[in-house]
Amino acid sequence: MYNLVKMDLYRLFRSASTYVMIALAVFVACFAIFMTNLGLNMMKDVPASDIDNVDADTAISSFGIFVDTNPQWIDGDIDVSEMLGAQLKSRMALILVSVFVVLFFAAERKNGFIKNIAGMFHNRSIMVAAKFFAVAVQVFVLFAAYAAFTMISCLIFWGDRLVLSSVIELLSLLGVQYFLHFAFACFTVFLCLLSNSSALCIAIGILLCSGFGSLIYNLINYVIGRSFSVEKYMLETTISSVGAGVSSDIALRAVIVGVIFILASTSISMLIVQKRDIK
Amino acid sequence: MEYLLTTNDITKQYGKQKAVNAVSIHVPQGAVYGLIGRNGAGKTTLLKLICGLASPTDGDFSLFGKTGRETSEYMSRIGSLIETPGVYPNLTAAENLKIKCLAMGIRQKTVVNELIEIVGLSSAEKKKVRNFSLGMKQRLGIALALVGSPDLVILDEPINGLDPQGIAEIRETIFRLNKEKNITFIISSHILEELSKIATDYGIIHNGVLLQELAREELLSKCCERIELKTDDTRKACTVLENMGITKFKVVDTDTIHIFERLSDSGEITMELAKNQVKTIYIAVKNEALEDYYLSLTGGEENV
């Protein structure tokens, strides 16, 4: 398995898509902060009562990609953790994860390279385990680029107003969010294996990131009963609920959801690869 | 005889269709085993089963005398090129080879360059694979199959889409590796004439069933490789042949004679005919008999 991990990492860093992914992560991070700054400047001219109404309207919407802004950011200090949390909750980085992880994972099946190596391993499931490790590195690279350039952009736009209230809070936010992004990557890899279609998998990933999953979740909630809320246990909705200073209950639930998704995706993917013939 | 690989009634079923039906092939050590069959005969499926890319529905195979789970440790001794070469188009040939080396835990840095040299891709070392011609990709596919110095190399239709020069180069490479490194090859093809130039053993597969398995000598004796001779005077030519001591010949039509012995003496025959004022219009050693034999086994020309 060690050899397979080395192989996947070699390919990851030789692949042009990795560098496109990093460039896009940097661009999206900078663009999101630019747009947030634009929004904050516009909010300066809006009366405080109207800002509350705008927030209420935004809260109702469960579709699309948007960054929640704190009205205190208009004139007051901006906490790095809070801003980074808001950006990660918007699921923009998650869209990049869902696209580039699928591209990386599906490449060897699309071009047939897998035929060169799959026969050597009686236990083909180790190929999946190695791939998940490489995907963890890929998500880490993307996540690091996104987080770093979000903070650099914050520094450029609001340098004098930028504060870091707690390093631990920032690190725990990054840790939990990275874990959830990786879990989502595992889930997309599983979908990719199951469907044998990278296009379908990317489409599902983007739709989930855009909030279209709530249509299905509402239906499930309706069928099960009002007291149940399935979105609490889904990855993309959990990602949107974990910001800076989140309660330990929510953080713990998020980690449990992540662990369950990683274990389920990994084990089922291993089973699929072991049982299914290589085409 | 020592067999490197044998399949034991191996079967692969997709739904109700048996793509490979109880096939038992025997590949001797050091052989170039030609798997003959038309498109859809089950060649690729059989090769995938041997490579471990697909699991058999029934039956199994023995590799180096080991069967079942015991074969798993020898699977890395098999190199394969199934259907089209599986390569990363945005990487170079060397990078593609390096990836497989890493997967196999090969650390010698010279391996990649050696393989590139063996398949004759040294001039395109730094070129991205997406800019390769079909022949170059095919050669890279063979190089990938050779990573780790395998004892058995499986090539599925390796000359498909190649020009005559490319075909000759691939044939030469296979021949050289078989002789110099004693690598056993299984080569599938539906181009019988090409396969007959290199194979030492044959398996003929049709509709998923192995119709016959035979060595080159057996096939040649069955096929009756012959000299095809066309002259301006068939009657006189027959007399000349008889005077030369050639008795195994057959007059096929008014100007064509098939000679079944002394196949390497076509020059001598031509000279003798000329001495006796018989004009040779055409003379050649013909291999189509393999095709005729194949057709007779598979049930007619409509199958090709």
Coordinates of C-alpha atoms in Angstrom, one line a residue:
Chain A
M1 CA 0.0 0.0 0.0
Y2 CA 2.9 2.3 0.7
N3 CA 4.0 1.9 -2.9
L4 CA 0.5 2.8 -4.1
V5 CA 0.4 5.9 -1.9
K6 CA 3.8 7.0 -3.4
M7 CA 2.4 6.4 -6.8
D8 CA -0.7 8.4 -6.2
L9 CA 1.2 11.3 -4.6
Y10 CA 3.7 11.3 -7.5
R11 CA 0.8 11.6 -10.0
L12 CA -1.0 14.2 -7.8
F13 CA 2.0 16.5 -7.9
R14 CA 2.7 15.8 -11.6
S15 CA -0.8 16.5 -12.7
A16 CA -1.7 19.8 -14.2
S17 CA -5.1 19.7 -12.6
T18 CA -3.6 20.0 -9.1
Y19 CA -2.0 23.3 -10.0
V20 CA -5.2 24.5 -11.7
M21 CA -7.0 23.5 -8.5
I22 CA -4.6 25.5 -6.4
A23 CA -4.9 28.5 -8.7
L24 CA -8.7 28.3 -8.6
A25 CA -8.7 28.0 -4.8
V26 CA -6.5 31.2 -4.6
F27 CA -8.8 33.0 -7.0
V28 CA -12.0 31.9 -5.3
A29 CA -10.6 32.9 -1.9
C30 CA -9.6 36.3 -3.1
F31 CA -12.7 36.9 -5.1
A32 CA -15.0 35.9 -2.1
I33 CA -13.2 38.4 0.2
F34 CA -13.4 41.0 -2.5
M35 CA -17.2 40.4 -2.8
T36 CA -17.6 40.4 0.9
N37 CA -15.8 43.7 1.2
L38 CA -18.0 45.1 -1.6
G39 CA -21.1 43.9 0.3
L40 CA -19.9 45.5 3.5
N41 CA -19.3 48.8 1.8
M42 CA -22.8 48.7 0.3
M43 CA -24.2 47.9 3.8
K44 CA -22.6 51.1 5.1
D45 CA -25.2 53.1 3.2
V46 CA -28.2 51.0 4.4
P47 CA -30.0 51.8 7.6
A48 CA -29.5 49.3 10.4
S49 CA -33.2 48.2 10.4
D50 CA -33.0 47.3 6.7
I51 CA -29.8 45.3 7.3
D52 CA -31.8 43.1 9.7
N53 CA -34.5 42.6 7.1
V54 CA -31.8 41.6 4.5
D55 CA -30.4 39.1 6.9
A56 CA -33.8 37.6 7.5
D57 CA -34.4 37.3 3.7
T58 CA -31.0 35.6 3.2
A59 CA -31.6 33.2 6.0
I60 CA -34.8 31.9 4.4
S61 CA -32.9 31.1 1.2
S62 CA -31.4 27.6 1.4
F63 CA -30.2 27.5 -2.3
G64 CA -27.2 29.0 -3.9
I65 CA -23.8 30.0 -2.6
F66 CA -23.5 33.0 -0.3
V67 CA -21.3 34.3 2.5
D68 CA -23.1 35.2 5.8
T69 CA -21.9 38.6 6.9
N70 CA -21.8 40.0 10.4
P71 CA -23.2 43.6 10.5
Q72 CA -20.5 44.4 13.1
W73 CA -17.9 43.9 10.3
I74 CA -19.1 47.1 8.6
D75 CA -17.3 49.4 11.1
G76 CA -15.9 47.2 13.8
D77 CA -13.1 44.7 14.1
I78 CA -13.1 41.6 11.9
D79 CA -12.1 38.3 13.5
V80 CA -10.1 36.1 11.2
S81 CA -11.7 32.9 12.5
E82 CA -15.1 34.3 12.1
M83 CA -14.4 35.5 8.5
L84 CA -12.7 32.2 7.6
G85 CA -15.6 30.3 9.1
A86 CA -18.1 32.3 7.1
Q87 CA -16.2 31.7 3.9
L88 CA -15.9 27.9 4.5
K89 CA -19.6 27.8 5.5
S90 CA -20.4 29.2 2.1
R91 CA -19.2 25.8 0.6
M92 CA -17.2 27.5 -2.2
A93 CA -14.1 25.5 -1.2
L94 CA -16.4 22.4 -1.1
I95 CA -17.3 22.8 -4.8
L96 CA -13.6 22.8 -5.7
V97 CA -13.2 19.7 -3.6
S98 CA -16.0 17.9 -5.3
V99 CA -14.8 18.7 -8.8
F100 CA -11.0 18.2 -8.5
V101 CA -11.2 15.1 -6.3
V102 CA -13.4 13.4 -8.9
L103 CA -11.1 14.5 -11.7
F104 CA -8.1 13.1 -9.9
F105 CA -9.8 9.9 -8.9
A106 CA -11.5 9.1 -12.2
A107 CA -8.4 9.9 -14.4
E108 CA -6.8 6.4 -14.1
R109 CA -10.1 4.7 -14.9
K110 CA -10.9 7.1 -17.8
N111 CA -7.5 6.6 -19.5
G112 CA -7.2 2.9 -18.6
F113 CA -4.0 3.2 -16.6
I114 CA -5.6 1.2 -13.8
K115 CA -5.4 -1.9 -16.1
N116 CA -1.6 -1.7 -15.8
I117 CA -1.6 -2.2 -12.1
A118 CA -4.9 -3.6 -10.9
G119 CA -4.1 -7.2 -11.8
M120 CA -1.0 -7.3 -9.5
F121 CA -3.1 -7.0 -6.3
H122 CA -5.2 -9.9 -5.1
N123 CA -6.7 -7.5 -2.6
R124 CA -7.6 -4.6 -4.8
S125 CA -9.3 -2.8 -1.9
I126 CA -5.8 -1.5 -0.9
M127 CA -5.8 0.6 -4.1
V128 CA -8.9 2.4 -2.7
A129 CA -7.3 2.9 0.7
A130 CA -4.2 4.4 -1.0
K131 CA -6.4 6.6 -3.1
F132 CA -8.2 8.0 -0.1
F133 CA -4.9 8.8 1.5
A134 CA -3.9 10.7 -1.7
V135 CA -7.3 12.5 -1.7
A136 CA -6.6 13.5 1.9
V137 CA -3.4 15.2 0.8
Q138 CA -5.2 16.8 -2.2
V139 CA -7.9 18.2 0.0
F140 CA -5.3 19.4 2.4
V141 CA -3.4 21.3 -0.3
L142 CA -6.6 22.8 -1.6
F143 CA -7.8 23.7 1.9
A144 CA -4.5 25.2 2.9
A145 CA -4.3 27.3 -0.3
Y146 CA -7.9 28.5 0.2
A147 CA -7.5 29.2 3.9
A148 CA -4.1 31.0 3.5
F149 CA -5.3 33.2 0.7
T150 CA -8.6 34.0 2.5
M151 CA -6.4 35.3 5.4
I152 CA -4.0 37.1 3.1
S153 CA -7.0 38.8 1.3
C154 CA -8.5 39.7 4.7
L155 CA -5.2 41.3 5.6
I156 CA -5.1 43.3 2.3
F157 CA -8.7 44.6 2.6
W158 CA -9.0 45.1 6.4
G159 CA -5.5 45.0 7.7
D160 CA -6.0 47.5 10.5
R161 CA -9.3 46.0 11.6
L162 CA -8.3 42.4 11.4
V163 CA -8.0 40.6 14.8
L164 CA -7.3 37.1 15.9
S165 CA -9.2 36.5 19.1
S166 CA -8.2 32.9 19.7
V167 CA -5.6 30.7 17.9
I168 CA -7.2 27.6 19.4
E169 CA -10.5 28.6 18.0
L170 CA -9.0 29.2 14.6
L171 CA -7.2 25.8 14.6
S172 CA -10.2 23.9 15.8
L173 CA -12.3 25.6 13.1
L174 CA -9.7 24.6 10.4
G175 CA -9.4 21.1 11.8
V176 CA -13.1 20.3 11.9
Q177 CA -13.8 22.0 8.5
Y178 CA -10.8 20.1 6.9
F179 CA -12.1 16.8 8.3
L180 CA -15.6 17.5 6.9
H181 CA -14.3 18.6 3.5
F182 CA -12.2 15.4 3.4
A183 CA -15.3 13.3 4.4
F184 CA -17.2 15.0 1.5
A185 CA -14.3 14.1 -0.8
C186 CA -14.6 10.5 0.3
F187 CA -18.3 10.6 -0.4
T188 CA -17.8 11.9 -3.9
V189 CA -15.2 9.2 -4.6
F190 CA -17.7 6.6 -3.4
L191 CA -20.4 8.1 -5.7
C192 CA -17.9 8.1 -8.6
L193 CA -17.1 4.4 -8.1
L194 CA -20.8 3.5 -7.7
S195 CA -22.0 5.4 -10.7
N196 CA -18.9 4.9 -12.9
S197 CA -19.6 8.4 -14.2
S198 CA -17.4 11.4 -13.2
A199 CA -19.8 13.9 -14.9
L200 CA -22.8 12.7 -12.9
C201 CA -20.7 12.7 -9.7
I202 CA -19.4 16.3 -10.3
A203 CA -23.0 17.4 -11.0
I204 CA -24.3 15.8 -7.8
G205 CA -21.4 17.4 -5.9
I206 CA -22.1 20.8 -7.2
L207 CA -25.9 20.5 -6.6
L208 CA -25.3 19.4 -3.0
C209 CA -22.9 22.3 -2.5
S210 CA -25.5 24.7 -3.9
G211 CA -28.1 23.5 -1.4
F212 CA -30.3 21.4 -3.6
G213 CA -30.0 18.5 -1.2
S214 CA -32.5 20.4 1.1
L215 CA -35.3 19.5 -1.4
I216 CA -34.7 15.8 -0.7
Y217 CA -34.0 16.4 3.0
N218 CA -37.3 18.2 3.4
L219 CA -39.1 15.3 1.8
I220 CA -37.4 12.8 4.1
N221 CA -38.2 15.0 7.1
Y222 CA -41.8 15.1 6.0
V223 CA -42.0 11.3 5.6
I224 CA -40.3 10.6 8.9
G225 CA -41.9 13.2 11.0
R226 CA -41.5 16.8 12.0
S227 CA -39.2 16.2 15.0
F228 CA -36.6 14.7 12.7
S229 CA -34.1 16.8 10.8
V230 CA -32.0 14.8 8.4
E231 CA -29.9 17.8 7.3
K232 CA -28.2 17.7 10.7
Y233 CA -26.6 14.5 9.7
M234 CA -25.6 15.4 6.2
L235 CA -22.1 16.6 5.3
E236 CA -22.7 19.8 3.3
T237 CA -25.3 21.1 5.8
T238 CA -23.0 20.2 8.7
I239 CA -20.2 22.2 6.9
S240 CA -22.5 25.2 6.8
S241 CA -23.2 24.9 10.5
V242 CA -19.6 24.9 11.7
G243 CA -18.3 28.4 12.0
A244 CA -15.9 30.1 14.4
G245 CA -16.8 29.7 18.1
V246 CA -19.2 26.9 17.4
S247 CA -20.5 25.0 20.5
S248 CA -18.8 21.8 21.4
D249 CA -22.0 19.8 20.8
I250 CA -22.2 20.9 17.2
A251 CA -18.5 20.4 16.7
L252 CA -18.7 16.9 18.2
R253 CA -21.7 16.1 16.0
A254 CA -19.9 17.4 13.0
V255 CA -16.9 15.1 13.7
I256 CA -19.1 12.1 14.2
V257 CA -21.0 12.8 11.0
G258 CA -17.6 13.1 9.2
V259 CA -16.3 9.8 10.7
I260 CA -19.4 8.0 9.7
F261 CA -19.3 9.3 6.1
I262 CA -15.5 8.5 5.8
L263 CA -15.9 4.9 7.2
A264 CA -19.0 4.2 5.2
S265 CA -17.6 5.6 1.9
T266 CA -14.2 3.9 2.4
S267 CA -15.6 0.5 3.3
I268 CA -18.3 0.4 0.6
S269 CA -15.8 1.7 -2.0
M270 CA -13.3 -1.0 -1.1
L271 CA -16.0 -3.6 -1.4
I272 CA -17.0 -2.3 -4.9
V273 CA -13.5 -2.3 -6.2
Q274 CA -12.8 -5.8 -4.8
K275 CA -16.0 -7.3 -6.3
R276 CA -16.2 -5.4 -9.6
D277 CA -14.2 -6.2 -12.7
I278 CA -11.8 -3.6 -14.1
K279 CA -13.2 -2.3 -17.4
Chain B
M1 CA 6.1 -30.2 -21.2
E2 CA 6.5 -27.4 -18.6
Y3 CA 3.6 -25.0 -18.7
L4 CA 3.9 -21.5 -17.3
L5 CA 0.2 -20.9 -17.5
T6 CA -2.8 -23.2 -17.8
T7 CA -6.5 -22.3 -17.5
N8 CA -8.8 -25.0 -16.2
D9 CA -12.3 -24.8 -17.7
I10 CA -12.3 -21.0 -17.1
T11 CA -15.6 -19.4 -17.7
K12 CA -16.9 -15.8 -17.6
Q13 CA -20.6 -15.2 -17.9
Y14 CA -22.2 -11.8 -18.3
G15 CA -26.0 -12.2 -17.7
K16 CA -27.0 -15.2 -19.8
Q17 CA -24.1 -14.7 -22.3
K18 CA -21.0 -16.8 -21.7
A19 CA -18.1 -14.6 -23.1
V20 CA -15.6 -17.4 -22.2
N21 CA -16.9 -20.9 -21.9
A22 CA -14.9 -23.6 -20.2
V23 CA -11.6 -22.6 -21.9
S24 CA -8.5 -24.6 -21.0
I25 CA -5.3 -23.3 -22.6
H26 CA -1.8 -24.4 -22.0
V27 CA 1.0 -21.9 -22.4
P28 CA 4.5 -23.4 -22.4
Q29 CA 7.4 -21.6 -20.8
G30 CA 9.2 -19.4 -23.3
A31 CA 6.5 -19.7 -25.9
V32 CA 4.9 -17.0 -28.0
Y33 CA 1.3 -18.1 -27.7
G34 CA -1.0 -16.7 -30.4
L35 CA -4.7 -16.5 -29.4
I36 CA -6.7 -16.4 -32.6
G37 CA -10.3 -15.4 -32.9
R38 CA -12.5 -12.9 -34.6
N39 CA -13.8 -9.7 -32.9
G40 CA -16.0 -10.7 -30.0
A41 CA -14.7 -14.2 -29.8
G42 CA -13.8 -13.8 -26.2
K43 CA -10.1 -13.2 -26.5
T44 CA -10.0 -10.0 -24.5
T45 CA -12.2 -11.4 -21.8
L46 CA -10.0 -14.5 -21.5
L47 CA -6.9 -12.3 -21.2
K48 CA -8.5 -10.1 -18.6
L49 CA -9.3 -13.2 -16.5
I50 CA -5.6 -14.3 -16.7
C51 CA -4.4 -10.8 -15.9
G52 CA -6.6 -10.6 -12.8
L53 CA -8.7 -7.7 -14.1
A54 CA -11.8 -9.8 -14.1
S55 CA -12.9 -12.7 -11.9
P56 CA -14.0 -16.0 -13.5
T57 CA -17.6 -17.1 -13.0
D58 CA -16.3 -20.7 -13.0
G59 CA -12.9 -22.5 -13.3
D60 CA -9.5 -21.1 -12.5
F61 CA -6.0 -20.9 -13.8
S62 CA -2.6 -22.2 -12.7
L63 CA 0.4 -19.9 -12.9
F64 CA 3.9 -21.3 -12.3
G65 CA 2.2 -24.4 -11.1
K66 CA 0.2 -22.6 -8.4
T67 CA -3.6 -22.4 -8.5
G68 CA -6.3 -20.3 -6.9
R69 CA -5.2 -17.9 -4.1
E70 CA -1.7 -19.2 -4.4
T71 CA -1.3 -17.4 -7.7
S72 CA -1.8 -14.0 -6.1
E73 CA 1.9 -13.7 -5.2
Y74 CA 2.9 -14.4 -8.8
M75 CA 0.5 -11.9 -10.4
S76 CA 3.2 -9.2 -10.4
R77 CA 5.1 -11.5 -12.8
I78 CA 2.5 -10.8 -15.4
G79 CA 2.7 -7.7 -17.6
S80 CA -0.2 -6.8 -19.8
L81 CA -1.5 -4.5 -22.5
I82 CA -5.2 -5.1 -22.7
E83 CA -7.1 -3.3 -25.5
T84 CA -5.7 0.2 -25.8
P85 CA -2.6 1.3 -23.9
G86 CA -3.6 2.8 -20.5
V87 CA -1.5 6.0 -20.2
Y88 CA -1.8 9.5 -18.8
P89 CA -1.9 11.7 -21.9
N90 CA -0.6 14.8 -20.0
L91 CA 2.5 13.1 -18.8
T92 CA 5.6 12.0 -20.7
A93 CA 6.5 8.3 -21.4
A94 CA 9.1 8.4 -18.6
E95 CA 6.6 9.8 -16.1
N96 CA 4.0 7.1 -17.1
L97 CA 6.7 4.4 -16.6
K98 CA 7.8 5.9 -13.3
I99 CA 4.2 5.7 -12.0
K100 CA 4.1 2.0 -12.6
C101 CA 7.6 1.6 -11.2
L102 CA 6.4 3.3 -8.0
A103 CA 3.3 1.1 -7.8
M104 CA 5.5 -2.0 -8.1
G105 CA 8.1 -0.7 -5.6
I106 CA 10.9 -0.6 -8.2
R107 CA 13.5 1.9 -7.1
Q108 CA 16.3 1.5 -9.7
K109 CA 16.4 4.8 -11.6
T110 CA 17.8 3.2 -14.8
V111 CA 14.7 1.0 -15.3
V112 CA 12.7 3.7 -17.0
N113 CA 15.4 4.7 -19.5
E114 CA 16.1 1.0 -20.2
L115 CA 12.5 0.4 -21.0
I116 CA 12.2 3.5 -23.2
E117 CA 15.3 2.3 -25.1
I118 CA 13.9 -1.3 -25.5
V119 CA 10.7 -0.1 -27.2
G120 CA 12.5 2.6 -29.2
L121 CA 11.0 5.7 -27.7
S122 CA 14.3 7.4 -26.7
S123 CA 13.7 10.2 -29.2
A124 CA 10.3 11.1 -27.7
E125 CA 11.4 10.9 -24.0
K126 CA 10.3 14.4 -23.2
K127 CA 7.2 14.5 -25.3
K128 CA 3.8 14.4 -23.7
V129 CA 2.0 11.2 -24.5
R130 CA -1.0 13.1 -26.0
N131 CA 1.3 14.1 -28.8
F132 CA 2.3 10.5 -29.5
S133 CA 1.3 8.6 -32.7
L134 CA -0.8 5.4 -32.2
G135 CA 2.3 3.3 -32.8
M136 CA 4.3 5.2 -30.1
K137 CA 1.4 4.8 -27.6
Q138 CA 1.3 1.1 -28.4
R139 CA 5.1 0.8 -27.8
L140 CA 4.7 2.7 -24.5
G141 CA 1.9 0.3 -23.6
I142 CA 4.4 -2.6 -24.2
A143 CA 7.0 -0.8 -22.1
L144 CA 4.5 -0.5 -19.3
A145 CA 3.8 -4.2 -19.6
L146 CA 7.6 -4.9 -19.3
V147 CA 8.0 -2.9 -16.0
G148 CA 9.3 -5.3 -13.3
S149 CA 10.8 -7.8 -15.8
P150 CA 7.7 -10.0 -16.0
D151 CA 8.0 -13.7 -17.0
L152 CA 4.7 -13.5 -18.9
V153 CA 3.6 -10.6 -21.0
I154 CA 0.0 -10.5 -22.3
L155 CA -0.6 -8.3 -25.4
D156 CA -4.1 -7.9 -26.6
E157 CA -4.2 -6.9 -30.3
P158 CA -0.8 -5.1 -30.1
I159 CA -0.6 -4.3 -33.8
N160 CA -4.1 -2.9 -34.2
G161 CA -4.0 0.4 -36.1
L162 CA -0.3 0.3 -36.8
D163 CA 1.3 0.9 -40.1
P164 CA 3.5 -1.9 -41.7
Q165 CA 6.7 -0.4 -40.3
G166 CA 5.1 -0.2 -36.8
I167 CA 4.0 -3.7 -37.1
A168 CA 7.4 -4.9 -38.1
E169 CA 9.0 -3.0 -35.2
I170 CA 6.6 -4.4 -32.6
R171 CA 7.2 -7.9 -34.0
E172 CA 10.9 -7.5 -33.8
T173 CA 10.7 -6.2 -30.2
I174 CA 8.6 -9.2 -29.2
F175 CA 10.9 -11.6 -31.0
R176 CA 13.9 -10.1 -29.3
L177 CA 12.5 -10.1 -25.8
N178 CA 11.3 -13.7 -26.2
K179 CA 14.7 -14.9 -27.4
E180 CA 17.0 -12.7 -25.2
K181 CA 15.0 -12.5 -22.0
N182 CA 13.0 -15.7 -22.4
I183 CA 9.8 -13.8 -21.7
T184 CA 6.7 -15.9 -22.5
F185 CA 4.1 -14.0 -24.6
I186 CA 0.4 -14.4 -25.1
I187 CA -0.6 -12.3 -28.1
S188 CA -4.2 -12.1 -29.3
S189 CA -4.9 -11.0 -32.8
H190 CA -7.3 -11.5 -35.6
I191 CA -4.6 -10.7 -38.1
L192 CA -3.6 -14.3 -38.7
E193 CA -0.8 -13.8 -41.2
E194 CA 1.0 -11.4 -38.8
L195 CA 0.6 -13.8 -35.8
S196 CA 1.9 -16.7 -37.9
K197 CA 5.2 -14.9 -38.3
I198 CA 5.9 -15.0 -34.6
A199 CA 3.8 -17.5 -32.7
T200 CA 5.1 -20.8 -31.5
D201 CA 1.8 -22.1 -30.2
Y202 CA -1.8 -21.3 -31.1
G203 CA -5.1 -21.3 -29.4
I204 CA -8.2 -20.8 -31.7
I205 CA -11.1 -19.4 -29.9
H206 CA -14.6 -18.9 -31.3
N207 CA -17.8 -17.7 -29.6
G208 CA -16.1 -18.1 -26.2
V209 CA -15.1 -21.7 -26.8
L210 CA -11.5 -22.9 -27.4
L211 CA -11.8 -24.8 -30.7
Q212 CA -8.3 -26.1 -30.9
E213 CA -4.8 -25.7 -29.4
L214 CA -1.8 -26.6 -31.3
A215 CA 1.9 -26.0 -31.8
R216 CA 3.3 -24.2 -34.8
E217 CA 4.6 -27.4 -36.4
E218 CA 1.2 -29.1 -36.0
L219 CA -0.5 -26.1 -37.5
L220 CA 1.9 -25.9 -40.4
S221 CA 1.4 -29.6 -41.1
K222 CA -2.3 -29.1 -41.0
C223 CA -2.3 -26.0 -43.1
C224 CA 0.1 -27.3 -45.7
E225 CA 2.2 -24.2 -46.3
R226 CA 2.9 -24.1 -50.0
I227 CA 4.6 -22.4 -52.9
E228 CA 2.1 -20.9 -55.3
L229 CA 3.4 -21.0 -58.8
K230 CA 1.8 -19.4 -61.9
T231 CA 3.4 -20.2 -65.3
D232 CA 2.6 -19.7 -69.0
D233 CA 2.7 -23.5 -69.6
T234 CA 1.3 -25.6 -66.7
R235 CA 1.7 -29.0 -68.4
K236 CA 5.4 -28.4 -69.1
A237 CA 6.0 -26.9 -65.6
C238 CA 4.7 -30.2 -64.1
T239 CA 7.2 -32.1 -66.1
V240 CA 10.0 -29.9 -64.9
L241 CA 8.9 -30.3 -61.3
E242 CA 8.8 -34.0 -61.6
N243 CA 12.3 -34.0 -63.1
M244 CA 13.4 -32.0 -60.1
G245 CA 12.1 -34.8 -57.8
I246 CA 9.1 -32.8 -56.6
T247 CA 6.1 -35.0 -56.3
K248 CA 3.9 -33.2 -53.8
F249 CA 2.2 -30.6 -56.0
K250 CA -1.3 -30.0 -57.2
V251 CA -2.6 -28.2 -60.3
V252 CA -5.2 -25.9 -59.0
D253 CA -6.4 -24.2 -62.2
T254 CA -5.1 -23.7 -65.8
D255 CA -2.1 -21.7 -64.8
T256 CA -1.6 -22.3 -61.1
I257 CA 0.3 -25.0 -59.3
H258 CA 0.6 -25.5 -55.5
I259 CA 3.8 -27.1 -54.3
F260 CA 3.8 -28.6 -50.8
E261 CA 7.5 -29.5 -50.4
R262 CA 10.9 -27.8 -50.7
L263 CA 9.3 -24.5 -49.7
S264 CA 12.7 -22.8 -49.5
D265 CA 13.7 -23.8 -53.1
S266 CA 11.5 -21.3 -55.0
G267 CA 14.7 -19.7 -56.6
E268 CA 15.9 -23.1 -57.8
I269 CA 12.4 -23.9 -59.2
T270 CA 12.3 -20.6 -61.1
M271 CA 15.7 -21.2 -62.6
E272 CA 14.9 -24.8 -63.7
L273 CA 11.6 -23.6 -65.3
A274 CA 13.6 -20.9 -67.1
K275 CA 16.1 -23.4 -68.4
N276 CA 13.2 -25.4 -69.8
Q277 CA 11.6 -22.3 -71.6
V278 CA 8.8 -22.0 -69.1
K279 CA 8.0 -18.5 -68.1
T280 CA 7.3 -17.9 -64.4
I281 CA 4.5 -15.3 -64.0
Y282 CA 4.2 -15.5 -60.2
I283 CA 5.9 -17.5 -57.4
A284 CA 5.5 -17.1 -53.6
V285 CA 5.3 -19.0 -50.4
K286 CA 1.7 -18.5 -49.2
N287 CA 0.5 -18.3 -45.6
E288 CA -3.2 -17.8 -46.2
A289 CA -3.6 -21.5 -45.5
L290 CA -3.7 -20.5 -41.8
E291 CA -6.7 -18.3 -42.6
D292 CA -8.3 -21.1 -44.6
Y293 CA -7.7 -23.5 -41.7
Y294 CA -9.2 -21.0 -39.2
L295 CA -12.2 -20.5 -41.4
S296 CA -12.8 -24.2 -41.7
L297 CA -12.7 -24.5 -37.9
T298 CA -15.0 -21.6 -37.2
G299 CA -17.5 -22.4 -39.8
G300 CA -16.9 -20.2 -42.8
E301 CA -16.0 -16.8 -44.1
E302 CA -19.1 -15.1 -42.7
N303 CA -17.4 -15.3 -39.3
V304 CA -14.4 -13.2 -40.2

